[in-house]
mmCIF file of C-alpha atoms in Angstrom:
data_model
loop_
_atom_site.group_PDB
_atom_site.id
_atom_site.type_symbol
_atom_site.label_atom_id
_atom_site.label_comp_id
_atom_site.label_asym_id
_atom_site.label_seq_id
_atom_site.Cartn_x
_atom_site.Cartn_y
_atom_site.Cartn_z
ATOM 1 C CA MET A 146 -41.310 -7.571 12.562
ATOM 2 C CA ASN A 147 -37.605 -7.647 13.245
ATOM 3 C CA ARG A 148 -36.438 -9.012 16.534
ATOM 4 C CA ALA A 149 -33.474 -7.423 18.280
ATOM 5 C CA PHE A 150 -30.250 -9.338 17.978
ATOM 6 C CA ILE A 151 -29.545 -11.228 21.170
ATOM 7 C CA PRO A 152 -25.807 -11.789 21.709
ATOM 8 C CA GLU A 153 -24.927 -15.427 22.150
ATOM 9 C CA ASP A 154 -21.917 -17.658 21.678
ATOM 10 C CA ARG A 155 -21.580 -18.582 18.018
ATOM 11 C CA VAL A 156 -20.045 -21.961 17.381
ATOM 12 C CA VAL A 157 -17.439 -21.528 14.673
ATOM 13 C CA HIS A 158 -16.940 -24.602 12.490
ATOM 14 C CA PRO A 159 -13.342 -25.855 12.192
ATOM 15 C CA ILE A 160 -13.471 -25.322 8.428
ATOM 16 C CA GLU A 161 -14.309 -21.665 8.949
ATOM 17 C CA GLN A 162 -11.523 -21.333 11.500
ATOM 18 C CA GLU A 163 -9.027 -22.846 9.067
ATOM 19 C CA SER A 164 -10.306 -20.644 6.251
ATOM 20 C CA PHE A 165 -9.706 -17.494 8.268
ATOM 21 C CA ARG A 166 -6.280 -18.772 9.332
ATOM 22 C CA ARG A 167 -5.292 -19.232 5.692
ATOM 23 C CA LEU A 168 -6.765 -15.857 4.740
ATOM 24 C CA ARG A 169 -4.675 -14.119 7.415
ATOM 25 C CA ALA A 170 -1.591 -16.027 6.341
ATOM 26 C CA ARG A 171 -1.972 -14.575 2.845
ATOM 27 C CA LEU A 172 -3.154 -11.080 3.784
ATOM 28 C CA ASP A 173 -2.168 -8.864 6.702
ATOM 29 C CA THR A 174 -5.359 -7.242 7.994
ATOM 30 C CA THR A 175 -3.994 -6.122 11.364
ATOM 31 C CA HIS A 176 -3.707 -2.482 10.263
ATOM 32 C CA PHE A 177 -7.489 -2.202 9.853
ATOM 33 C CA PRO A 178 -9.529 -0.951 12.826
ATOM 34 C CA PRO A 179 -11.733 -3.644 14.444
ATOM 35 C CA LEU A 180 -15.033 -3.375 12.583
ATOM 36 C CA THR A 181 -13.415 -2.547 9.264
ATOM 37 C CA ARG A 182 -11.195 -5.594 9.669
ATOM 38 C CA ALA A 183 -14.225 -7.740 10.492
ATOM 39 C CA VAL A 184 -16.049 -6.621 7.346
ATOM 40 C CA VAL A 185 -13.014 -6.937 5.087
ATOM 41 C CA GLU A 186 -12.163 -10.421 6.335
ATOM 42 C CA ARG A 187 -15.701 -11.778 6.156
ATOM 43 C CA VAL A 188 -16.292 -10.384 2.677
ATOM 44 C CA ILE A 189 -13.016 -11.894 1.475
ATOM 45 C CA HIS A 190 -13.920 -15.169 3.185
ATOM 46 C CA SER A 191 -17.280 -15.263 1.385
ATOM 47 C CA ALA A 192 -15.751 -14.689 -2.049
ATOM 48 C CA ALA A 193 -12.202 -16.102 -1.714
ATOM 49 C CA ASP A 194 -11.132 -12.820 -3.297
ATOM 50 C CA LEU A 195 -8.265 -10.981 -1.618
ATOM 51 C CA ASP A 196 -8.738 -7.964 -3.883
ATOM 52 C CA TYR A 197 -11.669 -6.843 -1.736
ATOM 53 C CA ALA A 198 -9.114 -5.568 0.784
ATOM 54 C CA GLU A 199 -8.369 -2.741 -1.647
ATOM 55 C CA ASP A 200 -11.782 -2.540 -3.319
ATOM 56 C CA LEU A 201 -14.038 -1.994 -0.298
ATOM 57 C CA VAL A 202 -14.804 1.524 0.929
ATOM 58 C CA MET A 203 -15.983 2.171 4.499
ATOM 59 C CA ASP A 204 -15.343 4.262 7.593
ATOM 60 C CA GLU A 205 -14.798 2.883 11.090
ATOM 61 C CA GLY A 206 -16.900 5.557 12.793
ATOM 62 C CA THR A 207 -19.785 4.814 10.452
ATOM 63 C CA LEU A 208 -19.481 1.119 11.203
ATOM 64 C CA GLU A 209 -19.453 1.770 14.945
ATOM 65 C CA ARG A 210 -22.723 3.698 14.748
ATOM 66 C CA ALA A 211 -24.292 1.093 12.462
ATOM 67 C CA HIS A 212 -23.125 -1.705 14.741
ATOM 68 C CA ALA A 213 -24.800 -0.015 17.703
ATOM 69 C CA ALA A 214 -28.038 0.448 15.757
ATOM 70 C CA LEU A 215 -28.009 -3.146 14.555
ATOM 71 C CA HIS A 216 -27.480 -4.582 18.022
ATOM 72 C CA ALA A 217 -30.180 -2.261 19.365
ATOM 73 C CA GLY A 218 -32.670 -3.890 16.997
ATOM 74 C CA ALA A 219 -32.795 -1.620 13.939
ATOM 75 C CA PRO A 220 -34.610 -3.243 10.986
ATOM 76 C CA VAL A 221 -32.567 -4.935 8.278
ATOM 77 C CA VAL A 222 -33.837 -4.620 4.700
ATOM 78 C CA VAL A 223 -32.469 -6.706 1.819
ATOM 79 C CA ASP A 224 -33.039 -6.392 -1.902
ATOM 80 C CA VAL A 225 -33.362 -10.113 -2.689
ATOM 81 C CA GLU A 226 -34.040 -13.354 -0.859
ATOM 82 C CA MET A 227 -30.541 -14.576 -1.655
ATOM 83 C CA VAL A 228 -29.169 -11.867 0.631
ATOM 84 C CA ALA A 229 -31.732 -12.760 3.287
ATOM 85 C CA ALA A 230 -30.691 -16.413 3.077
ATOM 86 C CA GLY A 231 -27.136 -15.440 3.951
ATOM 87 C CA ILE A 232 -28.170 -13.547 7.081
ATOM 88 C CA THR A 233 -29.101 -16.412 9.363
ATOM 89 C CA ARG A 234 -29.029 -14.719 12.772
ATOM 90 C CA ARG A 235 -31.446 -11.905 12.083
ATOM 91 C CA GLU A 236 -34.874 -11.511 10.543
ATOM 92 C CA THR A 237 -34.925 -9.313 7.453
ATOM 93 C CA VAL A 238 -37.432 -7.438 5.324
ATOM 94 C CA CYS A 239 -37.590 -8.251 1.609
ATOM 95 C CA ARG A 240 -40.539 -7.003 -0.453
ATOM 96 C CA LEU A 241 -39.455 -8.267 -3.862
ATOM 97 C CA LYS A 242 -42.282 -10.820 -4.029
ATOM 98 C CA ASP A 243 -44.818 -8.019 -3.584
ATOM 99 C CA ALA A 244 -43.214 -5.652 -6.084
ATOM 100 C CA ARG A 245 -44.240 -4.936 -9.660
ATOM 101 C CA SER A 246 -42.328 -3.299 -12.457
ATOM 102 C CA GLY A 247 -43.743 -0.374 -14.387
ATOM 103 C CA PRO A 248 -42.734 2.386 -16.779
ATOM 104 C CA GLY A 249 -39.380 3.687 -15.594
ATOM 105 C CA LEU A 250 -39.486 1.483 -12.493
ATOM 106 C CA THR A 251 -37.892 -1.926 -12.080
ATOM 107 C CA ARG A 252 -39.327 -4.541 -9.772
ATOM 108 C CA SER A 253 -36.291 -4.199 -7.505
ATOM 109 C CA ALA A 254 -36.798 -0.438 -7.245
ATOM 110 C CA HIS A 255 -40.479 -0.891 -6.394
ATOM 111 C CA ALA A 256 -39.492 -3.390 -3.697
ATOM 112 C CA VAL A 257 -37.297 -0.720 -2.111
ATOM 113 C CA ARG A 258 -40.246 1.690 -2.020
ATOM 114 C CA LEU A 259 -42.448 -0.930 -0.398
ATOM 115 C CA ALA A 260 -39.791 -1.795 2.152
ATOM 116 C CA TYR A 261 -39.275 1.836 3.100
ATOM 117 C CA GLU A 262 -43.022 2.284 3.571
ATOM 118 C CA GLN A 263 -42.852 -0.669 5.967
ATOM 119 C CA VAL A 264 -39.744 0.117 8.035
ATOM 120 C CA GLY A 265 -39.335 3.881 7.813
ATOM 121 C CA PRO A 266 -36.072 5.664 8.652
ATOM 122 C CA GLY A 267 -33.160 4.231 10.600
ATOM 123 C CA ALA A 268 -32.896 0.800 8.981
ATOM 124 C CA LEU A 269 -29.845 -1.017 7.703
ATOM 125 C CA TRP A 270 -30.145 -1.675 3.971
ATOM 126 C CA VAL A 271 -28.256 -4.569 2.392
ATOM 127 C CA ILE A 272 -28.222 -4.483 -1.408
ATOM 128 C CA GLY A 273 -26.236 -7.170 -3.175
ATOM 129 C CA CYS A 274 -28.013 -7.825 -6.442
ATOM 130 C CA ALA A 275 -29.782 -4.983 -8.208
ATOM 131 C CA PRO A 276 -28.142 -1.621 -8.965
ATOM 132 C CA THR A 277 -31.614 -0.183 -9.544
ATOM 133 C CA ALA A 278 -32.530 -1.027 -5.945
ATOM 134 C CA LEU A 279 -29.597 1.043 -4.736
ATOM 135 C CA GLU A 280 -30.416 3.842 -7.150
ATOM 136 C CA GLU A 281 -34.008 3.937 -5.875
ATOM 137 C CA LEU A 282 -32.892 4.006 -2.250
ATOM 138 C CA LEU A 283 -30.831 7.096 -2.982
ATOM 139 C CA THR A 284 -33.973 8.936 -4.122
ATOM 140 C CA LEU A 285 -35.746 8.334 -0.808
ATOM 141 C CA ASP A 286 -35.382 10.236 2.445
ATOM 142 C CA ALA A 287 -34.576 6.970 4.193
ATOM 143 C CA SER A 288 -32.100 8.295 6.799
ATOM 144 C CA PRO A 289 -30.479 4.836 6.968
ATOM 145 C CA ALA A 290 -28.303 3.626 9.803
ATOM 146 C CA LEU A 291 -26.171 2.023 7.089
ATOM 147 C CA VAL A 292 -26.356 1.120 3.426
ATOM 148 C CA ILE A 293 -24.362 -1.936 2.445
ATOM 149 C CA GLY A 294 -24.314 -1.281 -1.274
ATOM 150 C CA LEU A 295 -22.548 -4.142 -3.050
ATOM 151 C CA PRO A 296 -24.645 -4.889 -6.148
ATOM 152 C CA VAL A 297 -22.949 -6.800 -8.929
ATOM 153 C CA GLY A 298 -23.110 -6.413 -12.694
ATOM 154 C CA PHE A 299 -21.754 -4.935 -15.889
ATOM 155 C CA VAL A 300 -24.556 -2.352 -16.143
ATOM 156 C CA GLY A 301 -24.991 0.220 -13.407
ATOM 157 C CA ALA A 302 -23.281 -1.584 -10.542
ATOM 158 C CA ALA A 303 -20.101 0.493 -10.263
ATOM 159 C CA GLU A 304 -22.039 3.652 -11.100
ATOM 160 C CA SER A 305 -24.687 3.084 -8.426
ATOM 161 C CA LYS A 306 -22.002 2.468 -5.819
ATOM 162 C CA ALA A 307 -20.186 5.640 -6.826
ATOM 163 C CA ALA A 308 -23.475 7.523 -6.423
ATOM 164 C CA LEU A 309 -23.879 5.989 -2.969
ATOM 165 C CA ARG A 310 -20.469 7.275 -1.908
ATOM 166 C CA GLU A 311 -21.209 10.704 -3.369
ATOM 167 C CA SER A 312 -24.512 10.858 -1.450
ATOM 168 C CA GLY A 313 -22.743 11.058 1.901
ATOM 169 C CA LEU A 314 -24.968 8.361 3.407
ATOM 170 C CA PRO A 315 -23.359 5.978 5.916
ATOM 171 C CA ALA A 316 -22.236 3.141 3.700
ATOM 172 C CA VAL A 317 -20.153 0.130 2.862
ATOM 173 C CA SER A 318 -19.455 -0.096 -0.856
ATOM 174 C CA ASN A 319 -16.790 -1.141 -3.312
ATOM 175 C CA VAL A 320 -15.293 0.553 -6.329
ATOM 176 C CA SER A 321 -15.449 -2.208 -8.927
ATOM 177 C CA MET A 322 -18.431 -3.796 -10.675
ATOM 178 C CA LYS A 323 -18.122 -6.974 -8.627
ATOM 179 C CA GLY A 324 -20.196 -7.717 -5.545
ATOM 180 C CA GLY A 325 -23.223 -9.931 -5.056
ATOM 181 C CA SER A 326 -25.608 -11.389 -2.520
ATOM 182 C CA ALA A 327 -22.998 -13.457 -0.697
ATOM 183 C CA VAL A 328 -20.606 -10.574 -0.095
ATOM 184 C CA ALA A 329 -23.396 -8.184 0.900
ATOM 185 C CA ALA A 330 -24.720 -10.675 3.446
ATOM 186 C CA ALA A 331 -21.170 -11.251 4.665
ATOM 187 C CA ALA A 332 -20.678 -7.557 5.357
ATOM 188 C CA LEU A 333 -23.840 -7.465 7.474
ATOM 189 C CA ASN A 334 -22.878 -10.693 9.231
ATOM 190 C CA ALA A 335 -19.532 -9.184 10.171
ATOM 191 C CA LEU A 336 -21.390 -6.552 12.182
ATOM 192 C CA LEU A 337 -23.780 -9.114 13.630
ATOM 193 C CA TYR A 338 -21.039 -11.467 14.734
ATOM 194 C CA HIS A 339 -18.894 -8.729 16.243
ATOM 195 C CA PRO A 340 -19.885 -8.533 19.938
ATOM 196 C CA ALA A 341 -21.753 -5.515 21.183
ATOM 197 C CA ALA A 342 -19.903 -3.392 23.701
ATOM 198 C CA PRO A 343 -21.080 -4.013 27.264
ATOM 199 C CA ALA A 344 -23.252 -1.316 28.744
ATOM 200 C CA SER A 345 -21.181 1.173 30.708
ATOM 201 C CA LYS A 346 -21.771 1.463 34.427
ATOM 202 C CA GLU A 347 -21.649 4.697 36.333
ATOM 203 C CA ASN A 348 -19.167 4.814 39.156
ATOM 204 C CA SER A 349 -20.838 4.736 42.531
#
């Protein structure tokens, strides 16, 4: 079972601080709204690839709603353990070990079905490896809080991400065929590390 994220001070290593300083020296990200900037910078940091600033596709309002759901304890589902390994401050659901391939169904797609049966609607889905996992998710009535769809590959990756954008689901994706577990985890971590807004208080 997923535990709700509990805000706490995160100790940032000096190497990470210097990495972000150098990133910002080479790329102006100040025109991005807060959560979009957080995702763009952390994805670039994970890949050392400045082109993600133009390649990523997301909407600030979508990120705000996903951020609220995440910090309220919504489940996080990943397609592979490599993505889970990159998300160190939150428990995740990955059913790949339990999945089996079959006619017309990849193991990754079956894992998505199993995960949805476990978590139901309202989860955040983080897909960084298998295009077929993303394709399968789009066939389900998952009502996700967010789909981070950043699978990598020469076959089906760009097409599955285009289908995600066309679906109208709340999403973070990118246009090109690049992606991967590290960048997908980074996008989720950007939302995790960004502080939750304090609860509003009614005026007495």
